[in-house]
GROMACS .gro file of C-alpha atoms in nm:
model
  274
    1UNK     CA    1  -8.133   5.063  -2.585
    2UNK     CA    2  -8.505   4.918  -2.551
    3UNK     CA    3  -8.536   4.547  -2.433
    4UNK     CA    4  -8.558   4.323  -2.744
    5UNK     CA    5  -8.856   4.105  -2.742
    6UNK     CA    6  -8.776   3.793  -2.564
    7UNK     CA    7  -8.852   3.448  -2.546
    8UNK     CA    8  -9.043   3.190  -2.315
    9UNK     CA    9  -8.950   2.892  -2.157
   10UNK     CA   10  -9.185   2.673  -1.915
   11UNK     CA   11  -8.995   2.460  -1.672
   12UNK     CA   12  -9.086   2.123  -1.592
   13UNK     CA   13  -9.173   2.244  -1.232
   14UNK     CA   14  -9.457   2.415  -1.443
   15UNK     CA   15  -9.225   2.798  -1.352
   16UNK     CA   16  -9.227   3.037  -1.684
   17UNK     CA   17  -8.890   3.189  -1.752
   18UNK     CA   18  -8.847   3.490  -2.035
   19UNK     CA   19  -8.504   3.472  -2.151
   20UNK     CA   20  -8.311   3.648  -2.456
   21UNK     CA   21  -8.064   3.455  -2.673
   22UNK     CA   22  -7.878   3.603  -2.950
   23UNK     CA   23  -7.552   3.512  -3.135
   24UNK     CA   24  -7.381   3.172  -3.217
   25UNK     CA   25  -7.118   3.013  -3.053
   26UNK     CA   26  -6.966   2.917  -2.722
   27UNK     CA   27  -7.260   2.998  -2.533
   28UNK     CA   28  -7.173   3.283  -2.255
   29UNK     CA   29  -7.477   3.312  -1.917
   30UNK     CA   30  -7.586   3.654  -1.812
   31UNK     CA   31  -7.712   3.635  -1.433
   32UNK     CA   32  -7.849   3.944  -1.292
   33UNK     CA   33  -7.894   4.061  -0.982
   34UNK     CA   34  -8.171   4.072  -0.702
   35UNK     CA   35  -8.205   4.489  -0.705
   36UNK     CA   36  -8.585   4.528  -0.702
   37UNK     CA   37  -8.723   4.521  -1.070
   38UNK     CA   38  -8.405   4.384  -1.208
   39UNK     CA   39  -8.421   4.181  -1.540
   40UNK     CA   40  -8.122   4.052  -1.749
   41UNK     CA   41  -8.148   4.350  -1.982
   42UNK     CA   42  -8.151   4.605  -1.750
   43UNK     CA   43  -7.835   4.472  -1.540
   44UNK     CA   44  -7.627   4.385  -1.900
   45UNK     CA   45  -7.770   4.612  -2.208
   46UNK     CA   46  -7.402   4.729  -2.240
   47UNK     CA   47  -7.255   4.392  -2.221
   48UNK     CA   48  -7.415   4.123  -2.396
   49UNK     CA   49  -7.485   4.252  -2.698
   50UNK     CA   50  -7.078   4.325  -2.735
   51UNK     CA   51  -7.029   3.969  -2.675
   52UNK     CA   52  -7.284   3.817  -2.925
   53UNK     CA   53  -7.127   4.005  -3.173
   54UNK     CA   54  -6.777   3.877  -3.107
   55UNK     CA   55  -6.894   3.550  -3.175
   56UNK     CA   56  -7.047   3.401  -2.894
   57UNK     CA   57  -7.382   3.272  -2.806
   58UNK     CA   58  -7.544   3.535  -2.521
   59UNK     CA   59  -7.865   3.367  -2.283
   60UNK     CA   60  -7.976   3.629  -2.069
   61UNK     CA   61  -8.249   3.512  -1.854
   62UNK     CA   62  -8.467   3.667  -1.565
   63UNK     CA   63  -8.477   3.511  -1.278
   64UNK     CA   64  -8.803   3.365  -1.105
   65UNK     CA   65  -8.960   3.658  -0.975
   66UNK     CA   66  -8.791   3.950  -1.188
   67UNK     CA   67  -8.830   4.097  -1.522
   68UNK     CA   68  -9.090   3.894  -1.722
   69UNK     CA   69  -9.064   3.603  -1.582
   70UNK     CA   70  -9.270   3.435  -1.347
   71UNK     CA   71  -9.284   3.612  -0.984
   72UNK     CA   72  -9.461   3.329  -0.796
   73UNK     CA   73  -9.541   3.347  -0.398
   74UNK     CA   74  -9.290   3.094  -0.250
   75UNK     CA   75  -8.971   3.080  -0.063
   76UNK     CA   76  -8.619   3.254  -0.265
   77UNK     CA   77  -8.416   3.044  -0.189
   78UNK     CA   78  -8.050   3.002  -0.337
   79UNK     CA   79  -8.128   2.639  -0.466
   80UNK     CA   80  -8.474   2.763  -0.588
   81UNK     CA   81  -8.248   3.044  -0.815
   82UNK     CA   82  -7.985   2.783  -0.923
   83UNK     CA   83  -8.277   2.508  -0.990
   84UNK     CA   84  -8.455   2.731  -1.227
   85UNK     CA   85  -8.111   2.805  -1.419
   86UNK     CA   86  -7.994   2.456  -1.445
   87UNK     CA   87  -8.360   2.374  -1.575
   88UNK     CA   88  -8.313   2.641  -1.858
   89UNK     CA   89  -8.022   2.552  -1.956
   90UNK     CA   90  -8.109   2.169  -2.010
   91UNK     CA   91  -8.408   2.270  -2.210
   92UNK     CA   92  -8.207   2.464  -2.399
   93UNK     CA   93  -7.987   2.170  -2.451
   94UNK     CA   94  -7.645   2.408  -2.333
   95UNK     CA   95  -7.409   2.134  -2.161
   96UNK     CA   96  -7.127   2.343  -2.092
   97UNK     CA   97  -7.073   2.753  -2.061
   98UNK     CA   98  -6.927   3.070  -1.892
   99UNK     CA   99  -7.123   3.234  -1.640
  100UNK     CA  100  -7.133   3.611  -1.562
  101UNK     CA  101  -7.315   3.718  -1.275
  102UNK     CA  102  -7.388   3.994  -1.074
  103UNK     CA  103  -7.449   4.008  -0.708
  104UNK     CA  104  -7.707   3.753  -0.634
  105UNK     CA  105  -7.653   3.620  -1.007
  106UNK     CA  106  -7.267   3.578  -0.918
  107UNK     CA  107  -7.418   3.353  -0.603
  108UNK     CA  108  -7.616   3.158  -0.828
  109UNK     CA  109  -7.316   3.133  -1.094
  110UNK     CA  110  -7.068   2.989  -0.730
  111UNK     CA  111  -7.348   2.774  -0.656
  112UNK     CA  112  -7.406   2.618  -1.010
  113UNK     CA  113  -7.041   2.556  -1.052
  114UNK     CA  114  -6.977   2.356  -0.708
  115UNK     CA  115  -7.289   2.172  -0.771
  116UNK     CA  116  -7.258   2.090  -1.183
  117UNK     CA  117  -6.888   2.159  -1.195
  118UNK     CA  118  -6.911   1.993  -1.545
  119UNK     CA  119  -7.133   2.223  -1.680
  120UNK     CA  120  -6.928   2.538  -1.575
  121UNK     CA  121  -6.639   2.596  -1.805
  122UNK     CA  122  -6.523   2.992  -1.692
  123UNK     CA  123  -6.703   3.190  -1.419
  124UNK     CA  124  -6.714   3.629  -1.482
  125UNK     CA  125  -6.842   3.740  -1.104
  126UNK     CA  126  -6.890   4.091  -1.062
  127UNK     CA  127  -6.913   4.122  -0.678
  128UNK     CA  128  -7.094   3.798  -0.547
  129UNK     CA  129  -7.289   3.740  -0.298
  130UNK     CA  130  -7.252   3.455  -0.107
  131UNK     CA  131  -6.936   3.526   0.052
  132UNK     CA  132  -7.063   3.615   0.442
  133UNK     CA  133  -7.364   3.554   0.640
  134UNK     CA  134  -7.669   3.715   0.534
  135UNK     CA  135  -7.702   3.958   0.881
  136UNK     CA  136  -7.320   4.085   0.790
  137UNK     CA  137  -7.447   4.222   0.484
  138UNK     CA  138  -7.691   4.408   0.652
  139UNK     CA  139  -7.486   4.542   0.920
  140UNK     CA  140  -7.236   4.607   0.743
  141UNK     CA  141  -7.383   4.790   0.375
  142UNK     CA  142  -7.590   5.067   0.339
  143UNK     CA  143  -7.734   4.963   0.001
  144UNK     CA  144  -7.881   4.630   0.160
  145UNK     CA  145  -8.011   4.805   0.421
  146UNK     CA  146  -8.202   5.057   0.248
  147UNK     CA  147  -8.322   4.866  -0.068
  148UNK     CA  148  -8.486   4.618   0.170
  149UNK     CA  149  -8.656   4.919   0.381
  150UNK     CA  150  -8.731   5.081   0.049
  151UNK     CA  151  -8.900   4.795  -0.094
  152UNK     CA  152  -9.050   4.652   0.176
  153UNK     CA  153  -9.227   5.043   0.214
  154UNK     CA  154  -9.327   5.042  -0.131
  155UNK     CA  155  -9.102   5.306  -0.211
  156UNK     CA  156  -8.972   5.186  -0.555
  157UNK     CA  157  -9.285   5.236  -0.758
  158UNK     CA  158  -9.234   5.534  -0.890
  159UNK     CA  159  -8.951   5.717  -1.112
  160UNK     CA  160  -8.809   5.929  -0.807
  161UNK     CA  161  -8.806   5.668  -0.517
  162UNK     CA  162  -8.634   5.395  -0.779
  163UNK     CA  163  -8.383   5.640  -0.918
  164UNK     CA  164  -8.267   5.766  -0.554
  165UNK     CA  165  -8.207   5.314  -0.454
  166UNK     CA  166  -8.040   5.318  -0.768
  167UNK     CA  167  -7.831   5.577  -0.776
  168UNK     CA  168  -7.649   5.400  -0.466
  169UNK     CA  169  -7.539   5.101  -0.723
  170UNK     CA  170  -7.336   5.354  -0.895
  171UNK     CA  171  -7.043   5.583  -0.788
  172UNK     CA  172  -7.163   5.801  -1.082
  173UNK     CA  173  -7.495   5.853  -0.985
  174UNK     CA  174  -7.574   6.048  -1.343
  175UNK     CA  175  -7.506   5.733  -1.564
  176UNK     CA  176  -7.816   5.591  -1.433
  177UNK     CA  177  -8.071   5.657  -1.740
  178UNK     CA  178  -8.410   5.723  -1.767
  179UNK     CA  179  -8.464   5.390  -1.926
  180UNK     CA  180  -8.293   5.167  -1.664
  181UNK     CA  181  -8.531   5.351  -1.401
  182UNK     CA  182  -8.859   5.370  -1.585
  183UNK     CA  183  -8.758   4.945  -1.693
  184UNK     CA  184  -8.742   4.864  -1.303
  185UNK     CA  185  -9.034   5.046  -1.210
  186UNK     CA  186  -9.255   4.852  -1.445
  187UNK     CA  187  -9.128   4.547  -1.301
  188UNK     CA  188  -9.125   4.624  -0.976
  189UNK     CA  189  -9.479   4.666  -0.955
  190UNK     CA  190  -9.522   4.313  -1.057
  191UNK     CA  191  -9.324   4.241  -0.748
  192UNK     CA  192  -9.428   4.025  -0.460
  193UNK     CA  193  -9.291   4.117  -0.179
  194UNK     CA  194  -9.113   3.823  -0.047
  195UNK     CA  195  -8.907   3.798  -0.378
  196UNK     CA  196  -8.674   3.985  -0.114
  197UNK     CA  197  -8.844   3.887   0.221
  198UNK     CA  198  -8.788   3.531   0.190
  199UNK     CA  199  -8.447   3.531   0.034
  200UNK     CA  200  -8.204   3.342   0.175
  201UNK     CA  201  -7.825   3.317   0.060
  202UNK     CA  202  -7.629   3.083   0.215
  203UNK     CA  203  -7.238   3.186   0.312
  204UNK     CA  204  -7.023   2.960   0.064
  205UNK     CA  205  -6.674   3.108   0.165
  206UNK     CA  206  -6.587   2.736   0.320
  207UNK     CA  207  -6.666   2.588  -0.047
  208UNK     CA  208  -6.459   2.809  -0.244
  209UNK     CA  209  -6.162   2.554  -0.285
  210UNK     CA  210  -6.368   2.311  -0.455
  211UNK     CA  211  -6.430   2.563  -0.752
  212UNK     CA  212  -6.244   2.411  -1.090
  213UNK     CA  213  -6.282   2.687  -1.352
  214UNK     CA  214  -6.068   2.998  -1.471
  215UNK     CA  215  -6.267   3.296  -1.248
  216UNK     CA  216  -6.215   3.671  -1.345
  217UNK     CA  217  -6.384   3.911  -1.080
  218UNK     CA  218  -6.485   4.241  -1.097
  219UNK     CA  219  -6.530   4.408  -0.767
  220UNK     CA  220  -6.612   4.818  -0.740
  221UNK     CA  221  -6.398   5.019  -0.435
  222UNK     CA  222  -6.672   5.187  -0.326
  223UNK     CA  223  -6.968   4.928  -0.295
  224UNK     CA  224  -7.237   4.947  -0.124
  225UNK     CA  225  -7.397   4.643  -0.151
  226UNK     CA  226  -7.112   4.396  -0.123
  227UNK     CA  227  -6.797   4.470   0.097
  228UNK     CA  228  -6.466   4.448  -0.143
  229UNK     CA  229  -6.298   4.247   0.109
  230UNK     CA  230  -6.483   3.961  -0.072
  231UNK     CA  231  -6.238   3.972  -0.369
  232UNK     CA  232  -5.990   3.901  -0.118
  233UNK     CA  233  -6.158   3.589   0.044
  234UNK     CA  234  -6.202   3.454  -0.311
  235UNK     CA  235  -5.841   3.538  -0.397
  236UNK     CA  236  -5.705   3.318  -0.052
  237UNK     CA  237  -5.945   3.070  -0.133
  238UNK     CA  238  -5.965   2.985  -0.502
  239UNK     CA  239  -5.701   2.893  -0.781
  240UNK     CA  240  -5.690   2.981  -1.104
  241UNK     CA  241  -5.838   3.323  -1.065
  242UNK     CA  242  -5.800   3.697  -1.112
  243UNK     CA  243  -5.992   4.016  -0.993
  244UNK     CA  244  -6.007   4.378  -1.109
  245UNK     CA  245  -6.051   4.620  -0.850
  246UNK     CA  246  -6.175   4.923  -0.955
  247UNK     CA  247  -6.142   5.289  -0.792
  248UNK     CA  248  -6.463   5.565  -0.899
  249UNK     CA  249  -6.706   5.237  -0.918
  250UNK     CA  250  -7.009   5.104  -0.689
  251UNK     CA  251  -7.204   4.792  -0.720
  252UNK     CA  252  -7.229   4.782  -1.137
  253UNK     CA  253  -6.880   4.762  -1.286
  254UNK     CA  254  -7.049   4.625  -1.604
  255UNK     CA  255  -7.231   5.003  -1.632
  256UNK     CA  256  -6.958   5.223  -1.502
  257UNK     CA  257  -6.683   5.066  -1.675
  258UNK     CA  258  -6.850   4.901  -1.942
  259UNK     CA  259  -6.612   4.873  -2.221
  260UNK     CA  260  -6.291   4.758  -1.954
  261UNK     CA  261  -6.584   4.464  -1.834
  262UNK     CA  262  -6.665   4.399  -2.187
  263UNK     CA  263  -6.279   4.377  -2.324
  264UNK     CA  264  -6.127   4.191  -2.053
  265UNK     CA  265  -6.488   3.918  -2.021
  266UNK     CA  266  -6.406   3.865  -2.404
  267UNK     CA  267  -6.029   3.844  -2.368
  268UNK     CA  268  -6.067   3.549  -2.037
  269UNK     CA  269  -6.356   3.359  -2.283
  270UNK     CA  270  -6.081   3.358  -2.560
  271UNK     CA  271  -5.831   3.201  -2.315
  272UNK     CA  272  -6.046   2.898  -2.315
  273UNK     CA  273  -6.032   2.878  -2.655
  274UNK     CA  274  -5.625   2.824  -2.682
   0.00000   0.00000   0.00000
C-alpha cells in the first residue's frame, strides 16, 4: 500500500507537521513510534485505513522529526512530542478522541491523557514506553540497544542495514516488506541524529492511577524493544483496562496480528459508543 498524499499543518511554534486524515466520525489518533525513519503510515498502513472505513475519523500524523514532517535540531523531549500533538489537534479543532500509539507514540498517548485528561476519551497502547527508566531499557532490550548503535553508525541508510534493525520489531521477520524498508530508508536519511540522541522519556509508572479512560493494550511475548512485564505494571496500576498478550509477536502487534488489533481497536471504540 503506497503512502497517500498527505497534508500540512504549521504549528504556532512555527514546527511543520504532515499528517493524513481520512473518514468521518468519532475521530480515532494514530501515534507512531520512534524506530528510525518511522512515519504514521509506515507503523499503521494495515490499521487505519480499516478503521476509517468503519466509520470513524483516522489522523495519522508524523511526529517532529519523522516521516515528512519537520526534523528540526533541538532537544526530543517527551513534552516537545506531546506539545506538537496537542497543537495539531487544536488546529484541527478535535476536542475529544481515542489514541493508539505505539512505543514512543503510546508514551506520548499516557502523557497527553494525564495532562488533557478531557481531551482523551479511550487510549489503544501497543507496548508503551514510558513505563521504566530510560537506562533499564537499554540494559535490559536488545532492540534499544542496537537501533541506537545502528543509527548513531549510520547503518540504516540503506535497504540491507534497515531491513536487518527491522526485522528485530517482528517475530516474523519475513512480513517485513519491501515497501516498509525502502519507506524508512528515505526518511531516515532526512534524519538528524539527535532525533534519538537527545530523546528523553520520562518513567510515568508512579502516574498511572491518575489515568481516567477505558485502555486496551497490546503487548507482543517476545519484544525486544519493550519488556512485557510493562502490561503488568499498567494492569496493578490502572482501572478500567485490558491487555492482549500475544505469543509468536515482537514489537508490532498492529503488523503481525493485524486483523485481531484491528477487530478488537474497533470493538473497545464501539464500547464508547453504548
Amino acid at each position: 500500500m503506497a503512502a497517500p498524499n498527505g497534508q500540512y499543518i504549521t504549528l504556532q511554534d512555527g514546527l511543520r507537521l504532515h499528517y493524513l486524515d481520512q473518514g468521518a466520525g468519532q475521530p480515532v489518533v494514530f501515534i507512531h513510534g520512534s524506530g528510525p525513519g518511522a512515519s504514521g503510515h509506515s507503523n499503521f498502513k494495515q490499521n487505519y485505513p480499516q478503521l476509517a472505513a468503519a466509520g470513524h475519523r483516522v489522523i495519522v500524523p508524523d511526529l517532529p522529526g519523522y516521516g515528512a514532517s519537520d526534523k528540526p535540531e533541538t532537544q526530543y523531549t517527551l513534552d516537545f512530542f506531546v506539545a506538537a500533538l496537542s497543537g495539531l489537534l487544536d488546529q484541527l479543532d478535535i476536542g475529544r478522541c481515542v489514541l493508539v500509539g505505539n512505543s514512543l507514540g503510546g508514551a506520548i498517548a499516557l502523557k497527553l491523557a494525564l495532562d488533557e485528561p478531557q481531551r482523551v476519551s479511550r487510549l489503544v497502547l501497543m507496548a508503551p514506553g514510558g513505563l521504566m527508566e530510560k537506562e533499564q531499557y537499554y540494559l535490559q532490550m536488545e532492540g534499544i540497544q542496537r537501533m541506537g548503535a545502528a543509527f548513531a553508525a549510520g547503518q540504516l541508510k540503506d535497504a540491507d542495514g534497515m531491513r536487518k534493525l527491522l526485522g528485530l520489531q517482528l517475530f516474523d521477520a519475513s512480513l517485513l516488506s519491501d515497501e516498509t524498508v525502502e519507506e524508512r530508508v528515505a526518511v531516515v536519511n532526512q534524519q538528524p541524529l539527535c532525533v534519538l540522541s537527545t530523546m528523553q522519556v520520562p518513567n510515568m509508572s508512579a502516574r498511572l492511577g491518575e489515568l481516567q479512560c477505558p485502555i486496551l493494550g497490546f503487548w507482543g511475548m517476545n519484544d525486544k524493544f519493550c519488556p512485557v512485564a510493562g502490561a503488568q505494571t499498567m494492569m496493578h496500576a490502572c482501572s478500567r483496562i485490558r491487555f492482549v498478550l500475544l505469543s509468536e509477536c515482537g514489537h508490532w502487534a498492529m503488523v503481525e496480528y493485524a486483523e485481531l488489533f484491528n477487530s478488537e481497536c474497533q470493538a473497545f471504540i464501539a464500547e464508547g459508543r453504548t
